[in-house]
Amino acid sequence: MKKVLAVLTGVALVLGFAGCNKKEAAKKNVDSGIASSLIEAAQAEGELTVYGSCEEEYLAAAVNHFSELYGIKTKYQRLSTSEVYTKIAEEKGKPSGDVWFGGTTDPYNEATAAGLLESYAAANAKNLINDNYKDPTNCWYGIYKGILGFMVNTEELDRLGVKAPKSWDDLLKPEYKGLIMLSNPNTAGTAKLVINTMVQMKGHDAAMEYFKKLDKNVTQYTKSGSGPSKMVGPGECVIGVGFLHDGIYQILQGYKNIGLIVPSDGTSYEIGATAIFKGAQHPNAAKLWIEYALSPECVNLAKKNGSYQFLVLSNADQPPEAAQFGLDMNNTINYNFEDAKKNSAKYIEDFFAALEGGSDKFKTK
């Protein structure tokens, strides 16, 4: 009996050492180049609050792994990018959260312009593919890139005898009346990107006329940017406008009736980002989070947790699903982030003015 107990104890010790070694190896992947004093200071603070605008499955996995690596009590709240921006703007430099993780860059740029984000020169920024994936003043850093496009329910299109749209202008065709869903720019960064994209592709006035006509075909503007993609497979929506990686997720969940379309007249992209809030209560833990978010230990969790965006870190593993479904991270317009930073708020006002204020199509809950 003693011999059996000794063997079992030995096995437990081996497994324990293996677990510790794995954890230490993971920490080493993140910690390379990071001052040990930052890690110690972050652990002394002991807490961190993350506002996440990516999908919750990935957000939870990233937060839990950070807590596991560093022993820092970390909690999160899932909010859309526009909700985070509104929240930190109202808190005026005394944020209830410490860091922002995921979601489209336009609201990050608005927050940067409003002085709501903290500049931090991250050591792991060296992992970025290039400087296009960071704010010039180090107020945010990119972690992934998502392609904007259409998701269509192929079964419903066949039933209706309607061909799938190929371009942005196709969405204006009368046969698509009541078949299209977009998101609400008051709550979703995805919708802000759609507005900015049309302004950059068509010019301001033509873009507003476009949205006025498009509204006739829209059945609902969802609160979340990923909302339309979730409606396509079940048939509640026939054509959803949003990020194509959200469509990939739905297909891999079993909805084989979803088709992905990159608009033939051009499209743009989001840079999913991460940032520190100005006045964060746990500044060192927040800085350590940024270093972690810019490491494979964080971003490689994405594809394991339902997020299939292209990664913008040179030492990360690209999700094979994106290429499998024919997406190309470089097949986009040269999106003008500076114009979006300066003018997004005005363009959104003009959007609602063009639609005469909106209607019950806009979902805010």
Short mmCIF file of C-alpha atoms in Angstrom, two decimals:
data_model
loop_
_atom_site.label_atom_id
_atom_site.label_comp_id
_atom_site.label_asym_id
_atom_site.label_seq_id
_atom_site.Cartn_x
_atom_site.Cartn_y
_atom_site.Cartn_z
CA MET A 1 0.00 0.00 0.00
CA LYS A 2 2.85 2.33 0.93
CA LYS A 3 4.47 1.55 -2.40
CA VAL A 4 1.26 2.44 -4.27
CA LEU A 5 0.95 5.70 -2.33
CA ALA A 6 4.56 6.53 -3.09
CA VAL A 7 4.00 5.95 -6.81
CA LEU A 8 0.83 8.07 -6.81
CA THR A 9 2.62 10.84 -4.92
CA GLY A 10 5.43 10.71 -7.44
CA VAL A 11 2.98 10.98 -10.34
CA ALA A 12 1.25 13.92 -8.68
CA LEU A 13 4.57 15.68 -8.17
CA VAL A 14 5.56 15.11 -11.79
CA LEU A 15 2.20 16.48 -13.00
CA GLY A 16 2.53 19.41 -10.62
CA PHE A 17 6.03 20.22 -11.86
CA ALA A 18 4.84 19.86 -15.45
CA GLY A 19 2.00 22.31 -14.77
CA CYS A 20 4.40 24.76 -13.11
CA ASN A 21 6.90 24.43 -15.94
CA LYS A 22 4.16 25.07 -18.51
CA LYS A 23 3.03 28.15 -16.61
CA GLU A 24 6.61 29.42 -16.28
CA ALA A 25 7.20 28.88 -20.00
CA ALA A 26 4.03 30.83 -20.78
CA LYS A 27 5.13 33.65 -18.48
CA LYS A 28 8.51 33.73 -20.18
CA ASN A 29 6.78 34.15 -23.55
CA VAL A 30 5.02 37.26 -22.25
CA ASP A 31 7.74 38.60 -19.97
CA SER A 32 10.61 38.78 -22.46
CA GLY A 33 11.86 42.36 -22.42
CA ILE A 34 9.47 43.47 -19.66
CA ALA A 35 11.04 44.98 -16.54
CA SER A 36 10.65 42.68 -13.53
CA SER A 37 9.84 45.78 -11.51
CA LEU A 38 6.65 46.26 -13.58
CA ILE A 39 5.53 42.70 -12.87
CA GLU A 40 6.21 43.14 -9.15
CA ALA A 41 4.37 46.47 -9.07
CA ALA A 42 1.40 44.98 -10.91
CA GLN A 43 1.25 42.05 -8.53
CA ALA A 44 1.43 44.45 -5.57
CA GLU A 45 -1.67 46.23 -6.90
CA GLY A 46 -3.27 42.80 -7.13
CA GLU A 47 -6.35 43.74 -9.19
CA LEU A 48 -7.40 44.69 -12.71
CA THR A 49 -10.70 45.51 -14.41
CA VAL A 50 -11.02 44.91 -18.15
CA TYR A 51 -13.72 46.33 -20.42
CA GLY A 52 -13.86 44.01 -23.41
CA SER A 53 -15.42 44.70 -26.81
CA CYS A 54 -14.45 41.45 -28.53
CA GLU A 55 -16.71 38.42 -28.26
CA GLU A 56 -17.15 37.24 -24.68
CA GLU A 57 -15.73 33.74 -25.18
CA TYR A 58 -12.34 35.17 -26.20
CA LEU A 59 -12.52 37.95 -23.61
CA ALA A 60 -13.11 35.48 -20.77
CA ALA A 61 -10.28 33.22 -21.93
CA ALA A 62 -7.82 36.13 -22.18
CA VAL A 63 -8.76 37.48 -18.74
CA ASN A 64 -8.60 34.09 -17.04
CA HIS A 65 -5.19 33.29 -18.55
CA PHE A 66 -3.76 36.65 -17.44
CA SER A 67 -4.99 36.02 -13.90
CA GLU A 68 -3.53 32.51 -13.98
CA LEU A 69 -0.12 33.73 -15.17
CA TYR A 70 0.32 36.57 -12.71
CA GLY A 71 -1.94 35.84 -9.76
CA ILE A 72 -3.73 39.18 -10.25
CA LYS A 73 -7.45 39.21 -9.49
CA THR A 74 -8.92 40.20 -12.85
CA LYS A 75 -12.57 40.86 -13.66
CA TYR A 76 -14.18 41.91 -16.92
CA GLN A 77 -17.30 43.45 -18.38
CA ARG A 78 -18.36 42.91 -21.99
CA LEU A 79 -19.48 46.17 -23.64
CA SER A 80 -19.60 47.34 -27.26
CA THR A 81 -16.92 49.88 -28.24
CA SER A 82 -19.31 52.83 -28.35
CA GLU A 83 -20.65 51.86 -24.91
CA VAL A 84 -17.10 51.83 -23.51
CA TYR A 85 -16.38 55.22 -25.06
CA THR A 86 -19.57 56.72 -23.63
CA LYS A 87 -18.85 55.22 -20.20
CA ILE A 88 -15.28 56.51 -19.87
CA ALA A 89 -16.28 59.92 -21.30
CA GLU A 90 -18.93 60.25 -18.58
CA GLU A 91 -16.44 59.19 -15.90
CA LYS A 92 -14.11 62.06 -16.94
CA GLY A 93 -10.68 60.71 -16.01
CA LYS A 94 -11.87 58.59 -13.08
CA PRO A 95 -12.67 55.34 -14.86
CA SER A 96 -14.20 52.37 -13.11
CA GLY A 97 -12.18 50.11 -15.42
CA ASP A 98 -8.43 49.95 -16.09
CA VAL A 99 -8.02 48.67 -19.65
CA TRP A 100 -9.92 48.22 -22.89
CA PHE A 101 -9.56 45.03 -24.92
CA GLY A 102 -10.84 44.34 -28.44
CA GLY A 103 -13.32 46.13 -30.65
CA THR A 104 -12.96 48.48 -33.61
CA THR A 105 -10.38 51.26 -33.61
CA ASP A 106 -12.55 54.25 -34.48
CA PRO A 107 -13.92 54.61 -30.90
CA TYR A 108 -10.35 54.16 -29.59
CA ASN A 109 -9.29 57.06 -31.81
CA GLU A 110 -12.19 59.16 -30.53
CA ALA A 111 -11.11 58.37 -26.97
CA THR A 112 -7.51 59.27 -27.82
CA ALA A 113 -8.59 62.63 -29.27
CA ALA A 114 -10.68 63.28 -26.14
CA GLY A 115 -7.70 62.57 -23.83
CA LEU A 116 -9.33 59.49 -22.28
CA LEU A 117 -6.51 56.99 -22.94
CA GLU A 118 -3.06 56.76 -21.34
CA SER A 119 0.09 56.72 -23.46
CA TYR A 120 2.35 53.76 -22.71
CA ALA A 121 5.47 52.66 -24.60
CA ALA A 122 5.01 48.90 -24.52
CA ALA A 123 8.07 46.66 -24.80
CA ASN A 124 6.07 44.02 -26.70
CA ALA A 125 5.05 46.54 -29.35
CA LYS A 126 8.11 45.21 -31.12
CA ASN A 127 5.94 42.22 -32.03
CA LEU A 128 3.62 44.30 -34.24
CA ILE A 129 3.81 43.62 -37.99
CA ASN A 130 4.30 47.34 -38.56
CA ASP A 131 3.51 50.73 -37.03
CA ASN A 132 0.19 50.98 -38.89
CA TYR A 133 -1.20 48.81 -36.10
CA LYS A 134 -0.60 51.27 -33.27
CA ASP A 135 -1.52 54.79 -32.30
CA PRO A 136 1.34 57.24 -33.08
CA THR A 137 1.22 58.46 -29.47
CA ASN A 138 1.08 54.92 -28.00
CA CYS A 139 -2.47 55.35 -26.68
CA TRP A 140 -3.62 52.07 -28.24
CA TYR A 141 -2.08 48.99 -29.84
CA GLY A 142 -3.58 46.64 -32.41
CA ILE A 143 -3.99 42.96 -31.73
CA TYR A 144 -6.09 41.76 -34.71
CA LYS A 145 -7.55 42.82 -38.06
CA GLY A 146 -11.11 42.06 -39.16
CA ILE A 147 -12.50 42.40 -42.70
CA LEU A 148 -15.85 44.12 -43.29
CA GLY A 149 -18.33 42.42 -45.62
CA PHE A 150 -21.67 40.67 -46.03
CA MET A 151 -23.00 37.41 -44.61
CA VAL A 152 -25.95 35.91 -46.48
CA ASN A 153 -28.39 33.09 -45.83
CA THR A 154 -28.05 31.11 -49.05
CA GLU A 155 -31.16 29.00 -48.39
CA GLU A 156 -33.37 32.05 -47.96
CA LEU A 157 -31.93 33.72 -51.05
CA ASP A 158 -32.71 30.56 -53.08
CA ARG A 159 -36.22 30.37 -51.63
CA LEU A 160 -36.86 34.00 -52.55
CA GLY A 161 -35.29 33.61 -55.99
CA VAL A 162 -32.86 36.45 -55.27
CA LYS A 163 -29.15 36.51 -56.07
CA ALA A 164 -26.63 37.43 -53.40
CA PRO A 165 -25.31 41.02 -53.41
CA LYS A 166 -21.78 41.45 -54.71
CA SER A 167 -21.15 45.11 -53.93
CA TRP A 168 -22.16 47.89 -51.55
CA ASP A 169 -24.30 49.43 -54.28
CA ASP A 170 -26.09 46.12 -54.78
CA LEU A 171 -27.55 46.49 -51.29
CA LEU A 172 -29.75 49.30 -52.61
CA LYS A 173 -31.61 47.01 -55.01
CA PRO A 174 -35.38 46.87 -54.36
CA GLU A 175 -35.38 43.05 -54.10
CA TYR A 176 -33.48 43.35 -50.80
CA LYS A 177 -36.19 45.39 -49.06
CA GLY A 178 -36.60 44.14 -45.48
CA LEU A 179 -33.76 41.61 -45.83
CA ILE A 180 -30.76 43.58 -44.48
CA MET A 181 -29.44 44.10 -40.95
CA LEU A 182 -26.70 46.51 -39.87
CA SER A 183 -25.64 47.61 -36.40
CA ASN A 184 -26.46 50.85 -34.60
CA PRO A 185 -23.67 53.50 -34.67
CA ASN A 186 -24.80 54.79 -31.26
CA THR A 187 -23.71 51.50 -29.68
CA ALA A 188 -21.50 49.60 -32.15
CA GLY A 189 -18.06 50.50 -33.47
CA THR A 190 -18.77 48.25 -36.46
CA ALA A 191 -21.48 50.65 -37.63
CA LYS A 192 -19.14 53.62 -37.23
CA LEU A 193 -16.68 51.83 -39.47
CA VAL A 194 -19.38 51.23 -42.10
CA ILE A 195 -20.25 54.95 -42.08
CA ASN A 196 -16.60 56.05 -42.29
CA THR A 197 -15.95 53.50 -45.04
CA MET A 198 -18.76 54.82 -47.24
CA VAL A 199 -17.66 58.42 -46.67
CA GLN A 200 -14.12 57.52 -47.72
CA MET A 201 -15.23 55.49 -50.73
CA LYS A 202 -18.02 57.75 -51.99
CA GLY A 203 -17.49 61.19 -50.47
CA HIS A 204 -19.55 62.68 -47.64
CA ASP A 205 -22.71 63.81 -49.43
CA ALA A 206 -22.96 60.75 -51.66
CA ALA A 207 -22.47 58.51 -48.59
CA MET A 208 -25.36 60.17 -46.74
CA GLU A 209 -27.60 59.74 -49.78
CA TYR A 210 -26.50 56.12 -49.91
CA PHE A 211 -27.53 55.48 -46.28
CA LYS A 212 -30.84 57.22 -46.85
CA LYS A 213 -31.61 54.79 -49.69
CA LEU A 214 -30.15 51.79 -47.85
CA ASP A 215 -32.40 52.42 -44.86
CA LYS A 216 -35.41 51.47 -46.99
CA ASN A 217 -34.00 47.94 -47.24
CA VAL A 218 -32.89 47.61 -43.61
CA THR A 219 -35.16 45.71 -41.26
CA GLN A 220 -33.13 46.31 -38.07
CA TYR A 221 -30.04 48.07 -36.69
CA THR A 222 -28.70 45.83 -33.91
CA LYS A 223 -27.05 46.99 -30.69
CA SER A 224 -23.93 44.88 -31.22
CA GLY A 225 -21.70 44.83 -34.28
CA SER A 226 -21.84 41.04 -34.32
CA GLY A 227 -25.63 41.07 -34.01
CA PRO A 228 -26.42 40.71 -37.74
CA SER A 229 -24.08 37.71 -38.11
CA LYS A 230 -25.93 35.86 -35.34
CA MET A 231 -29.27 36.34 -37.12
CA VAL A 232 -28.23 35.08 -40.58
CA GLY A 233 -27.92 31.32 -39.90
CA PRO A 234 -31.29 30.95 -38.16
CA GLY A 235 -32.95 32.90 -40.99
CA GLU A 236 -33.97 35.95 -38.93
CA CYS A 237 -31.78 37.97 -41.26
CA VAL A 238 -31.06 37.24 -44.93
CA ILE A 239 -28.18 39.72 -45.44
CA GLY A 240 -26.05 40.87 -42.50
CA VAL A 241 -23.40 43.58 -42.76
CA GLY A 242 -20.49 43.15 -40.38
CA PHE A 243 -17.15 41.46 -39.87
CA LEU A 244 -16.62 38.27 -41.81
CA HIS A 245 -14.82 36.51 -38.96
CA ASP A 246 -18.15 36.61 -37.10
CA GLY A 247 -19.64 34.76 -40.07
CA ILE A 248 -16.87 32.17 -39.89
CA TYR A 249 -17.75 31.56 -36.24
CA GLN A 250 -21.39 30.97 -37.14
CA ILE A 251 -20.47 28.58 -39.98
CA LEU A 252 -18.24 26.57 -37.65
CA GLN A 253 -21.11 26.43 -35.16
CA GLY A 254 -23.00 24.42 -37.78
CA TYR A 255 -24.73 27.02 -39.96
CA LYS A 256 -23.65 25.75 -43.36
CA ASN A 257 -26.26 27.99 -45.01
CA ILE A 258 -24.11 31.13 -44.55
CA GLY A 259 -22.15 32.62 -47.46
CA LEU A 260 -19.37 35.19 -46.96
CA ILE A 261 -18.98 38.06 -49.42
CA VAL A 262 -16.14 40.57 -49.74
CA PRO A 263 -17.69 43.55 -51.59
CA SER A 264 -16.35 43.77 -55.15
CA ASP A 265 -16.22 47.58 -55.05
CA GLY A 266 -13.86 47.52 -52.07
CA THR A 267 -14.08 47.22 -48.32
CA SER A 268 -12.29 48.32 -45.18
CA TYR A 269 -11.22 46.73 -41.93
CA GLU A 270 -11.07 47.13 -38.21
CA ILE A 271 -7.98 47.02 -36.09
CA GLY A 272 -9.03 45.38 -32.85
CA ALA A 273 -7.07 47.18 -30.17
CA THR A 274 -6.16 47.37 -26.50
CA ALA A 275 -5.52 50.45 -24.35
CA ILE A 276 -5.16 51.86 -20.83
CA PHE A 277 -7.77 54.28 -19.51
CA LYS A 278 -6.50 57.67 -18.33
CA GLY A 279 -6.64 57.68 -14.53
CA ALA A 280 -6.73 53.86 -14.23
CA GLN A 281 -6.82 52.77 -10.58
CA HIS A 282 -4.33 49.95 -11.22
CA PRO A 283 -1.81 51.54 -13.63
CA ASN A 284 0.93 48.93 -13.32
CA ALA A 285 -1.43 45.99 -13.73
CA ALA A 286 -2.85 47.86 -16.74
CA LYS A 287 0.61 48.19 -18.31
CA LEU A 288 1.29 44.51 -17.69
CA TRP A 289 -2.02 43.71 -19.42
CA ILE A 290 -0.87 45.61 -22.53
CA GLU A 291 2.36 43.59 -22.61
CA TYR A 292 0.35 40.39 -22.25
CA ALA A 293 -2.14 41.43 -24.96
CA LEU A 294 0.79 41.99 -27.34
CA SER A 295 2.07 38.44 -26.89
CA PRO A 296 1.20 35.06 -28.45
CA GLU A 297 0.07 33.87 -25.00
CA CYS A 298 -2.94 36.14 -25.36
CA VAL A 299 -3.72 36.44 -29.07
CA ASN A 300 -3.29 32.75 -29.87
CA LEU A 301 -6.24 32.12 -27.55
CA ALA A 302 -8.52 33.83 -30.09
CA LYS A 303 -8.94 30.98 -32.58
CA LYS A 304 -9.40 28.51 -29.71
CA ASN A 305 -12.30 30.63 -28.44
CA GLY A 306 -14.37 31.43 -31.51
CA SER A 307 -12.49 34.49 -32.84
CA TYR A 308 -10.92 34.13 -36.29
CA GLN A 309 -9.56 37.58 -37.07
CA PHE A 310 -6.15 38.00 -38.68
CA LEU A 311 -3.51 38.64 -36.00
CA VAL A 312 -1.17 41.63 -36.35
CA LEU A 313 1.70 40.28 -34.23
CA SER A 314 4.67 38.85 -36.12
CA ASN A 315 5.22 36.06 -33.56
CA ALA A 316 1.58 34.91 -33.44
CA ASP A 317 -0.02 31.99 -35.29
CA GLN A 318 -2.55 33.09 -37.91
CA PRO A 319 -5.92 31.28 -37.70
CA PRO A 320 -6.10 28.88 -40.67
CA GLU A 321 -9.90 29.35 -40.80
CA ALA A 322 -9.59 32.90 -42.22
CA ALA A 323 -7.63 31.73 -45.28
CA GLN A 324 -9.78 28.61 -45.54
CA PHE A 325 -12.81 30.81 -46.16
CA GLY A 326 -11.00 32.89 -48.77
CA LEU A 327 -10.23 36.02 -46.75
CA ASP A 328 -7.12 38.10 -47.43
CA MET A 329 -6.00 40.56 -44.76
CA ASN A 330 -4.49 42.86 -47.39
CA ASN A 331 -7.49 42.99 -49.76
CA THR A 332 -8.87 46.27 -48.37
CA ILE A 333 -8.99 49.98 -49.14
CA ASN A 334 -6.36 52.29 -47.67
CA TYR A 335 -8.57 53.27 -44.73
CA ASN A 336 -7.92 56.80 -43.42
CA PHE A 337 -7.85 56.47 -39.64
CA GLU A 338 -6.97 60.13 -39.15
CA ASP A 339 -10.10 61.28 -40.96
CA ALA A 340 -12.14 58.83 -38.89
CA LYS A 341 -10.54 60.13 -35.68
CA LYS A 342 -11.36 63.75 -36.50
CA ASN A 343 -14.80 63.34 -38.03
CA SER A 344 -16.55 60.17 -36.80
CA ALA A 345 -18.82 62.02 -34.38
CA LYS A 346 -19.91 64.46 -37.11
CA TYR A 347 -20.48 61.68 -39.63
CA ILE A 348 -22.71 59.82 -37.18
CA GLU A 349 -24.77 62.97 -36.59
CA ASP A 350 -25.10 63.37 -40.34
CA PHE A 351 -26.08 59.72 -40.70
CA PHE A 352 -28.99 60.11 -38.30
CA ALA A 353 -29.96 63.40 -39.92
CA ALA A 354 -30.07 61.66 -43.30
CA LEU A 355 -32.34 59.02 -41.79
CA GLU A 356 -34.39 61.77 -40.13
CA GLY A 357 -33.46 60.71 -36.63
CA GLY A 358 -34.05 56.99 -36.89
CA SER A 359 -36.99 54.79 -35.98
CA ASP A 360 -37.93 51.61 -34.15
CA LYS A 361 -35.42 49.84 -36.40
CA PHE A 362 -32.67 50.99 -34.02
CA LYS A 363 -32.05 48.56 -31.19
CA THR A 364 -30.26 49.96 -28.15
CA LYS A 365 -30.95 47.09 -25.75
#
